[in-house]
Short mmCIF file of C-alpha atoms and ligand atoms in Angstrom, two decimals:
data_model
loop_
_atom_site.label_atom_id
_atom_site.label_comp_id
_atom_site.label_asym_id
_atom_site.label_seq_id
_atom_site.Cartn_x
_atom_site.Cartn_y
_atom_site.Cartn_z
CA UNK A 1 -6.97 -23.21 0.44
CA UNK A 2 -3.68 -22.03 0.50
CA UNK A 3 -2.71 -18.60 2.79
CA UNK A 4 -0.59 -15.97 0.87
CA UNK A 5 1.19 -15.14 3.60
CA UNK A 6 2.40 -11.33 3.81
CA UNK A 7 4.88 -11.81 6.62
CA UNK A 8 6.82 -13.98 4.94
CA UNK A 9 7.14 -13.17 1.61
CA UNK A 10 8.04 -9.51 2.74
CA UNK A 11 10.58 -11.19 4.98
CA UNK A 12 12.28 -12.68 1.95
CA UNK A 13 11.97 -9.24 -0.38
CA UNK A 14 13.52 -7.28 2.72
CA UNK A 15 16.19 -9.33 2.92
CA UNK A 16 16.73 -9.04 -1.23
CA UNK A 17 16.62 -5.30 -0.49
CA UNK A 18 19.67 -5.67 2.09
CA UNK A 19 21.52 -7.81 -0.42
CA UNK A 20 20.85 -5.06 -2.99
CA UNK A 21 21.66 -2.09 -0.91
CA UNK A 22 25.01 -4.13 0.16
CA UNK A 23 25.79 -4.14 -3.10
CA UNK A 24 25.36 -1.10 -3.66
CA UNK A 25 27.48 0.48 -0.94
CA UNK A 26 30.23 -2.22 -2.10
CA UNK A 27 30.96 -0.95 -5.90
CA UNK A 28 30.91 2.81 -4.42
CA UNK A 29 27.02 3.81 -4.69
CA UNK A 30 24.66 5.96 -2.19
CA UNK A 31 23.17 4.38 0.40
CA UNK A 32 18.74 5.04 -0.62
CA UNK A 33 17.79 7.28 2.05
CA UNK A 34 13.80 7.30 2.56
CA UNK A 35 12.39 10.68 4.86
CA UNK A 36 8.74 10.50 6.14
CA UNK A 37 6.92 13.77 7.42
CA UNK A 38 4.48 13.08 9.75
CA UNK A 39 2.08 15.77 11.07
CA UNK A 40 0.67 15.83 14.80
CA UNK A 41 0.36 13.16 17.36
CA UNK A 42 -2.17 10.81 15.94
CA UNK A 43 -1.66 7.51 17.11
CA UNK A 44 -2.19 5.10 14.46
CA UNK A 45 -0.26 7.70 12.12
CA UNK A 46 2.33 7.32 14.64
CA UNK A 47 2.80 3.55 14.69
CA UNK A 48 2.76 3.35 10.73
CA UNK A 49 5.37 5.62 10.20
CA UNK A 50 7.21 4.50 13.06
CA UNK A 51 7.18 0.83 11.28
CA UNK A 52 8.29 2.37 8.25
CA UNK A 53 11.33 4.24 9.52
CA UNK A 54 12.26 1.18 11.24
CA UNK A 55 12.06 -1.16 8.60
CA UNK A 56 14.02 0.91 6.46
CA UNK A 57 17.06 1.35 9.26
CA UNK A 58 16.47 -2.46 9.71
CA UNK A 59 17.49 -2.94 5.85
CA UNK A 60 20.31 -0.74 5.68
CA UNK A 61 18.75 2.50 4.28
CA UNK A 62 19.08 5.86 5.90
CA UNK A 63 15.64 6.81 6.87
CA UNK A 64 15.04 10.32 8.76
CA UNK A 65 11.35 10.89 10.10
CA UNK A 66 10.30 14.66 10.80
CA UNK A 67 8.11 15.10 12.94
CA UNK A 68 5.71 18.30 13.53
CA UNK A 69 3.51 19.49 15.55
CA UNK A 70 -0.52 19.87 14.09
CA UNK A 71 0.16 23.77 14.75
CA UNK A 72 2.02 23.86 11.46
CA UNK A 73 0.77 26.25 8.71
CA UNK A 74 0.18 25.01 5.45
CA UNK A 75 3.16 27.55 3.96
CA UNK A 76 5.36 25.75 6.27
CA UNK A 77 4.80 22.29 5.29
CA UNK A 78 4.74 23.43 1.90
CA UNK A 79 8.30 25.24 2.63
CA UNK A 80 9.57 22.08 3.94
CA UNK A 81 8.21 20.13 0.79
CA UNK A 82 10.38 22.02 -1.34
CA UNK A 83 13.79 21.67 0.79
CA UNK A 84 12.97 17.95 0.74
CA UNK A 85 12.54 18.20 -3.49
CA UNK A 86 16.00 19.71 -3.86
CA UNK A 87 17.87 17.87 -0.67
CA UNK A 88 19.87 15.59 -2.23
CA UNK A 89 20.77 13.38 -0.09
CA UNK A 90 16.69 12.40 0.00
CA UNK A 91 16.19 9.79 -2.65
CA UNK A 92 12.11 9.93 -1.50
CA UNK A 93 9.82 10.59 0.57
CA UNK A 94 6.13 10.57 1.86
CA UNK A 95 3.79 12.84 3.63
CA UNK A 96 1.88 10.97 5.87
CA UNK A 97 -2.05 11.13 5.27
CA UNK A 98 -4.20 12.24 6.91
CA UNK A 99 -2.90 15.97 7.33
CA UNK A 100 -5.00 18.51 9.48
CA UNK A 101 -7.68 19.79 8.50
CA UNK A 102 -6.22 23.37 7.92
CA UNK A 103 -3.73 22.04 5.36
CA UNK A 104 -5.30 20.86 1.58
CA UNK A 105 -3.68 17.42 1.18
CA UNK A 106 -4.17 18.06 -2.69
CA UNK A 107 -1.62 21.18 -2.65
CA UNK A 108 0.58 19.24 -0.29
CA UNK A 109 0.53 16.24 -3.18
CA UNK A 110 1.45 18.49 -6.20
CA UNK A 111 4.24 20.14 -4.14
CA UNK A 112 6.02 16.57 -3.86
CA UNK A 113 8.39 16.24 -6.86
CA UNK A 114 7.17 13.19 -8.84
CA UNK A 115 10.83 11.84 -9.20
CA UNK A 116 10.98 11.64 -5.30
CA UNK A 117 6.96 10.46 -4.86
CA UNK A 118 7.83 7.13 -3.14
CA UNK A 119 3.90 6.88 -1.97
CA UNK A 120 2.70 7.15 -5.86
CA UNK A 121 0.40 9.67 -5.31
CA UNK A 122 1.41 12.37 -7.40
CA UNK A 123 -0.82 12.87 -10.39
CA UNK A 124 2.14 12.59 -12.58
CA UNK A 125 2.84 9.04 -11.51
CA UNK A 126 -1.00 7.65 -10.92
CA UNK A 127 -0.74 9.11 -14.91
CA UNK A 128 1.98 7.06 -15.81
CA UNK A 129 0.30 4.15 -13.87
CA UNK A 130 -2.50 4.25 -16.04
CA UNK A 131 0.04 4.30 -19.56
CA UNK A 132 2.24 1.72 -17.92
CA UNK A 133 5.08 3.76 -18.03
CA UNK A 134 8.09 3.83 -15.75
CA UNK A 135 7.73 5.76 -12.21
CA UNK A 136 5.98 4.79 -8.76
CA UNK A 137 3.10 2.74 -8.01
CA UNK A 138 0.82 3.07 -5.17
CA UNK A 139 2.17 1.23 -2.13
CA UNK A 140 -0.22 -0.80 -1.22
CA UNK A 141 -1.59 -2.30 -4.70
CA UNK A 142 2.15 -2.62 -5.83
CA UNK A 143 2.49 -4.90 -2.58
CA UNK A 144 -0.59 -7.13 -4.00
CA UNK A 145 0.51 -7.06 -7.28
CA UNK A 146 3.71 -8.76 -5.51
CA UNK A 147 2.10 -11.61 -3.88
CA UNK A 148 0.20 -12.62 -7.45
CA UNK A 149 4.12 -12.81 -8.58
CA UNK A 150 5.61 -14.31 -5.51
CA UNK A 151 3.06 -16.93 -5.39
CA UNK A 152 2.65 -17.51 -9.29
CA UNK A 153 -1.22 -16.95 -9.89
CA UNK A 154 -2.71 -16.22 -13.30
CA UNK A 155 -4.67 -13.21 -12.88
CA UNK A 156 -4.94 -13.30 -16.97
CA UNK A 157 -8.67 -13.18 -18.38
CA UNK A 158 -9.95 -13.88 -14.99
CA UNK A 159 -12.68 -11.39 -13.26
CA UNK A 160 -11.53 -9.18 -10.80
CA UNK A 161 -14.02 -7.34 -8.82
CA UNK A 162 -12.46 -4.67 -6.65
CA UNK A 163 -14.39 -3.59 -2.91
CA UNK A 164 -13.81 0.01 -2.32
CA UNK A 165 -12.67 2.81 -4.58
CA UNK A 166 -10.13 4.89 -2.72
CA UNK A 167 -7.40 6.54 -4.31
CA UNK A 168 -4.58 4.89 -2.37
CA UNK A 169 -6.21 1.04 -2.93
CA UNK A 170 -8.87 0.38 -4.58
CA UNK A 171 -9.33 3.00 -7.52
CA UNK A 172 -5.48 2.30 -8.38
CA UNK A 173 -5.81 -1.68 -8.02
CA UNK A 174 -8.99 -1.46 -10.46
CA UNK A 175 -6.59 0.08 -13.22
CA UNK A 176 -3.57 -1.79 -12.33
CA UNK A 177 -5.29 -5.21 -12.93
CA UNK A 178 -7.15 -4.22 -15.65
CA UNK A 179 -3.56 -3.14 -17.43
CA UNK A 180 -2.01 -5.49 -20.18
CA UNK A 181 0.58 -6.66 -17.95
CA UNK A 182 0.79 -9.83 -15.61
CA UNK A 183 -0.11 -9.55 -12.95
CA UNK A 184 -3.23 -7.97 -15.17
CA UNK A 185 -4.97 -8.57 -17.56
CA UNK A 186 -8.10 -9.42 -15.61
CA UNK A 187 -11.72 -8.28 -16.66
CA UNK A 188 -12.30 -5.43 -13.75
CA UNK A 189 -15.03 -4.60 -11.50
CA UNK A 190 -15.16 -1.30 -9.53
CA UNK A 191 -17.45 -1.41 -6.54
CA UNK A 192 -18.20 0.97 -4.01
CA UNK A 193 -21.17 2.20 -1.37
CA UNK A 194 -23.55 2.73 -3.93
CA UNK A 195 -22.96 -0.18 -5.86
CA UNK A 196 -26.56 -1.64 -6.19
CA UNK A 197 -26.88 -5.41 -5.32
CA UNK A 198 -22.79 -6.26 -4.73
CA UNK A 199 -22.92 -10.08 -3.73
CA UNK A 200 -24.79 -10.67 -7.41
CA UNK A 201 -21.26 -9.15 -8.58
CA UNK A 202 -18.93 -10.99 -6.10
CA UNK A 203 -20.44 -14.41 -6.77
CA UNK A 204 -19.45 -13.94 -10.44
CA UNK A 205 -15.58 -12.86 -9.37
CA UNK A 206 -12.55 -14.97 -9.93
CA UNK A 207 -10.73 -12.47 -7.65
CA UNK A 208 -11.72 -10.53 -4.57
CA UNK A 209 -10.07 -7.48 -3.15
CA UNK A 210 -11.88 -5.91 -0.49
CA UNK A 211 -10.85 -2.01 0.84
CA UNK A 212 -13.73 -0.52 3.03
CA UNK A 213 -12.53 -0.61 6.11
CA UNK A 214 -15.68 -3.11 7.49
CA UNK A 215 -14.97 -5.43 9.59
CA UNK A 216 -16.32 -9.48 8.45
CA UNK A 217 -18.40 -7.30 5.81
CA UNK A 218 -17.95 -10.38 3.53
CA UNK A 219 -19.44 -13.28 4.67
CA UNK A 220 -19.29 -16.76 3.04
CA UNK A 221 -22.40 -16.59 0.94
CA UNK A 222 -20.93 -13.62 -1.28
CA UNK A 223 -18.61 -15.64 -2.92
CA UNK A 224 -17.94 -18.97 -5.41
CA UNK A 225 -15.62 -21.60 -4.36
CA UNK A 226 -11.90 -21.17 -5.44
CA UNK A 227 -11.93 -17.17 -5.14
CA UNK A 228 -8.87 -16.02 -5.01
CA UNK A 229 -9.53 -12.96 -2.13
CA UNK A 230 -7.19 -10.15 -0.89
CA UNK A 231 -8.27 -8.40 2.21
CA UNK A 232 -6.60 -4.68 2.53
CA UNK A 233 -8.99 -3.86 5.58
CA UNK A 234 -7.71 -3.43 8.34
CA UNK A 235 -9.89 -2.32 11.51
CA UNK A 236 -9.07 -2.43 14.97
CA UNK A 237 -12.23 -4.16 16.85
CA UNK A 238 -12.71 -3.51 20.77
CA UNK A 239 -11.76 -6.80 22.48
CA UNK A 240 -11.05 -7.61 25.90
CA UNK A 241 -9.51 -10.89 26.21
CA UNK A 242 -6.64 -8.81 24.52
CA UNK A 243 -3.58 -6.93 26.25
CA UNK A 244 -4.33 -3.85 24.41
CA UNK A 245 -8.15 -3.99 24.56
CA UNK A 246 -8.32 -4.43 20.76
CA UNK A 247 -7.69 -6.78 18.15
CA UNK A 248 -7.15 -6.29 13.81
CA UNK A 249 -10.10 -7.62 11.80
CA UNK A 250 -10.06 -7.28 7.58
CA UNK A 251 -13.14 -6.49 5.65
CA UNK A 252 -13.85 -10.74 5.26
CA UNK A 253 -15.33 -13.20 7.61
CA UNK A 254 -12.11 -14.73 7.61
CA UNK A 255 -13.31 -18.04 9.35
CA UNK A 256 -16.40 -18.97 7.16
CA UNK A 257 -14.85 -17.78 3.73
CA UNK A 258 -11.08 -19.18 3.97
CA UNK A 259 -12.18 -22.24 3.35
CA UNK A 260 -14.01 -21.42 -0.03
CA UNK A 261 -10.91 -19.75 -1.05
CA UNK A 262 -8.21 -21.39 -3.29
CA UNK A 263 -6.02 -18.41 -1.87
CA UNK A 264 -6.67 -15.74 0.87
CA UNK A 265 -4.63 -13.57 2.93
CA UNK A 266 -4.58 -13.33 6.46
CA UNK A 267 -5.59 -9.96 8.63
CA UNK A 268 -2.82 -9.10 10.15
CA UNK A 269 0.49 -10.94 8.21
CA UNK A 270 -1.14 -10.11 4.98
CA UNK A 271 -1.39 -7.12 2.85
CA UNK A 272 -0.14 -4.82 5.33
CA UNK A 273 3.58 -6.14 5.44
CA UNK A 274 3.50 -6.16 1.81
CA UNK A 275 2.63 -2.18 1.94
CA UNK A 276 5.63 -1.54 3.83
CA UNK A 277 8.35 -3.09 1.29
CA UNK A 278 6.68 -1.73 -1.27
CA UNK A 279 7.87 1.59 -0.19
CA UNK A 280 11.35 0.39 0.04
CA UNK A 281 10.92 -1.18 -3.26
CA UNK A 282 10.45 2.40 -4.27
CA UNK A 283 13.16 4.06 -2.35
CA UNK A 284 15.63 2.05 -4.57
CA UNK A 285 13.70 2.43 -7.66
CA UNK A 286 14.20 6.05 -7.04
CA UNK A 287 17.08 5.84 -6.87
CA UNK A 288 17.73 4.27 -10.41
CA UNK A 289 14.86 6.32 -11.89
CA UNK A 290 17.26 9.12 -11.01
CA UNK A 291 20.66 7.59 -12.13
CA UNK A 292 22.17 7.40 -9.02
P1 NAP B 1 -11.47 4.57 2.45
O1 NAP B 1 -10.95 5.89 1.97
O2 NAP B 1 -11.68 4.36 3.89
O3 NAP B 1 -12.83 4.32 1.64
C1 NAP B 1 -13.62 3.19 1.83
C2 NAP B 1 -14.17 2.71 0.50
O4 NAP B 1 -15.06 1.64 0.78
C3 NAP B 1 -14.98 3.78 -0.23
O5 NAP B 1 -14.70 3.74 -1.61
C4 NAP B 1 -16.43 3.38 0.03
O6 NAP B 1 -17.31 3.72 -1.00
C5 NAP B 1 -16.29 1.87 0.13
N1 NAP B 1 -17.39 1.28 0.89
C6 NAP B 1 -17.78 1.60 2.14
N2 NAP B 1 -18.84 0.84 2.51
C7 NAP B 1 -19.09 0.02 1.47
C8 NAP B 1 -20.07 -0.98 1.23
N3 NAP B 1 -20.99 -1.29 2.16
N4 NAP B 1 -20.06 -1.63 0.06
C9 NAP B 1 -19.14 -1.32 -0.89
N5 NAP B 1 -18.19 -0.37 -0.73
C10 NAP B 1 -18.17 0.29 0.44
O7 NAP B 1 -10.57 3.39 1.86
P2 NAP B 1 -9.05 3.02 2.15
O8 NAP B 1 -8.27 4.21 2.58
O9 NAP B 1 -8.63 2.26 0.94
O10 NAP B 1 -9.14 2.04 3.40
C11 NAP B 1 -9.93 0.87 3.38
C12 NAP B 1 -9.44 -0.08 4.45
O11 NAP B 1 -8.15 -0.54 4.09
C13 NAP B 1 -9.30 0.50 5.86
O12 NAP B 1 -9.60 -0.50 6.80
C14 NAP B 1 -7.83 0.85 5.93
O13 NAP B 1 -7.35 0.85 7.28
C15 NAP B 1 -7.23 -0.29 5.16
N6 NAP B 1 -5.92 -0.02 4.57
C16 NAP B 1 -4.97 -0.98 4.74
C17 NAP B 1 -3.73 -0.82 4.15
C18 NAP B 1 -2.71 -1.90 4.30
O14 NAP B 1 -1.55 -1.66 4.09
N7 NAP B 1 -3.12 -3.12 4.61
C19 NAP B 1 -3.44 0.33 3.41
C20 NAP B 1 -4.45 1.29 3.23
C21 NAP B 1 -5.69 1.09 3.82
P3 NAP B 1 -17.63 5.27 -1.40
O15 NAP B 1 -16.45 5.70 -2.21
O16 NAP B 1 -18.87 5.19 -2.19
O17 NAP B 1 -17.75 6.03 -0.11
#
């Protein structure tokens, strides 16, 4: 079993990012400049855009987070939507979900200029995911698709069977394995909640991916020897031998099934650290999507 370890292989793409962005201030070009809007005073929201912001500044980008309170009218955020489209100093930026209840996430979305949708959630770019043409991919399935490159496994004509269908992970992983492209080219499985009879489909799978948000949901009987498993879940699970009460669990039984794997990755130091330089990834790519 071999670990396909996030932490480190985003180590090594942040630092090609500095090297790139070095560069790129050296022959005379703009420095990528990533903004995040976040909305109220949720605390996990908090911490993930905080990490983003940081690891940008950390890399050499300009990053600018804008912070607002939950009292903020729909108009408003749309207002600020559109001074973020035209700013152009902005190269992209991301609206962090979840929004408020009094604001329709799906207006927010369509306001975001596709050329500056760094999160991939525009329909315009989940469109040209699905034709394989140039724009922005999802964060977190880009930063899977990574670690199949960084670590060099064939995903070709094997079966991929996908745990979860939302449209940040698992609905845009399905497609994006199932494309003619490597990594791709895998024979895809979509589950979900009402998938009838799921470890009959897992214990047929090549590759796992699991998205549900359930902590040790998959347990060691569910799946053949050799799977090749990513775990996207990440759940924080009351625990008091811990400073902060809590610890992070993924959607696997990480114990019993690592050792059936041929490779897994690890909850936390796995897919989440990928997530985060797949947005950078994007900033830059923005940038040369839009000639600058
Ligand atoms: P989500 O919106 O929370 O939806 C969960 C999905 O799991 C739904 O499609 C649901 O099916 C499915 N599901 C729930 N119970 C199931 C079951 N028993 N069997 C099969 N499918 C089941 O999904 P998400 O936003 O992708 O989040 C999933 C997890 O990934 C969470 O723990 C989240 O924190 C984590 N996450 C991590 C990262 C990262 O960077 N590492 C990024 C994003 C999310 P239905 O559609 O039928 O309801």
């Amino acid at each position: 079993m071999q670990l396909l370890d996030g932490k480190s292989t985003s180590k090594a793409i942040r630092e090609e990012l500095s090297q790139a962005v070095h560069q790129r201030r050296k022959s005379g070009k703009k420095t990528p400049h990533l903004a995040a809007v976040l909305v109220g005073n949720d605390g996990g929201s908090l911490t993930y855009v905080g990490a983003k912001v940081k690891a940008c500044k950390k890399i050499g980008f300009e990053s600018t987070l804008i912070h607002k309170e939950d009292s903020i009218t729909e108009d408003q955020l749309l207002a600020l939507v559109d001074e973020l489209n035209k700013d152009d100093n902005i190269d992209g930026f991301i609206v962090q979900l979840p929004l408020p209840a009094h604001i329709d996430e799906k207006k927010v979305t369509l306001a975001i200029d596709p050329k500056k949708d760094v999160d991939g959630f525009h329909p315009m770019n989940l469109g040209n995911m699905v034709l394989n043409l140039p724009g922005f991919l999802p964060a977190t399935p880009a930063g899977m698709l990574e670690l199949f490159k960084r670590y060099e496994i064939e995903t070709e004509g094997k079966h991929c069977v996908v745990i979860g269908r939302s449209h940040i992970v698992g609905a845009p992983m399905s497609i994006m394995m199932g494309r003619n492209t490597f990594p791709g080219n895998s024979t895809v499985t979509l589950t979900h909640s009402r998938t009838k009879n799921l470890k009959a489909i897992t214990l047929q799978a090549d590759i796992i991916i699991t998205a549900i948000g359930k902590p040790g949901f998959l347990t060691a009987d569910m799946i053949q020897p050799g799977t090749i498993l990513m775990d996207v879940g990440i759940t924080r699970v009351e625990d008091d031998t811990k400073k902060k009460g809590y610890h992070l669990s993924g959607d696997v039984d990480f114990e019993n099934v690592a050792p059936k794997c041929s490779y897994i990755t690890p909850v936390p130091g796995g897919v989440g650290p990928m997530t985060i330089v797949s947005l950078m990834m994007n900033t830059l790519k923005a940038m040369e999507l839009n000639g600058k």
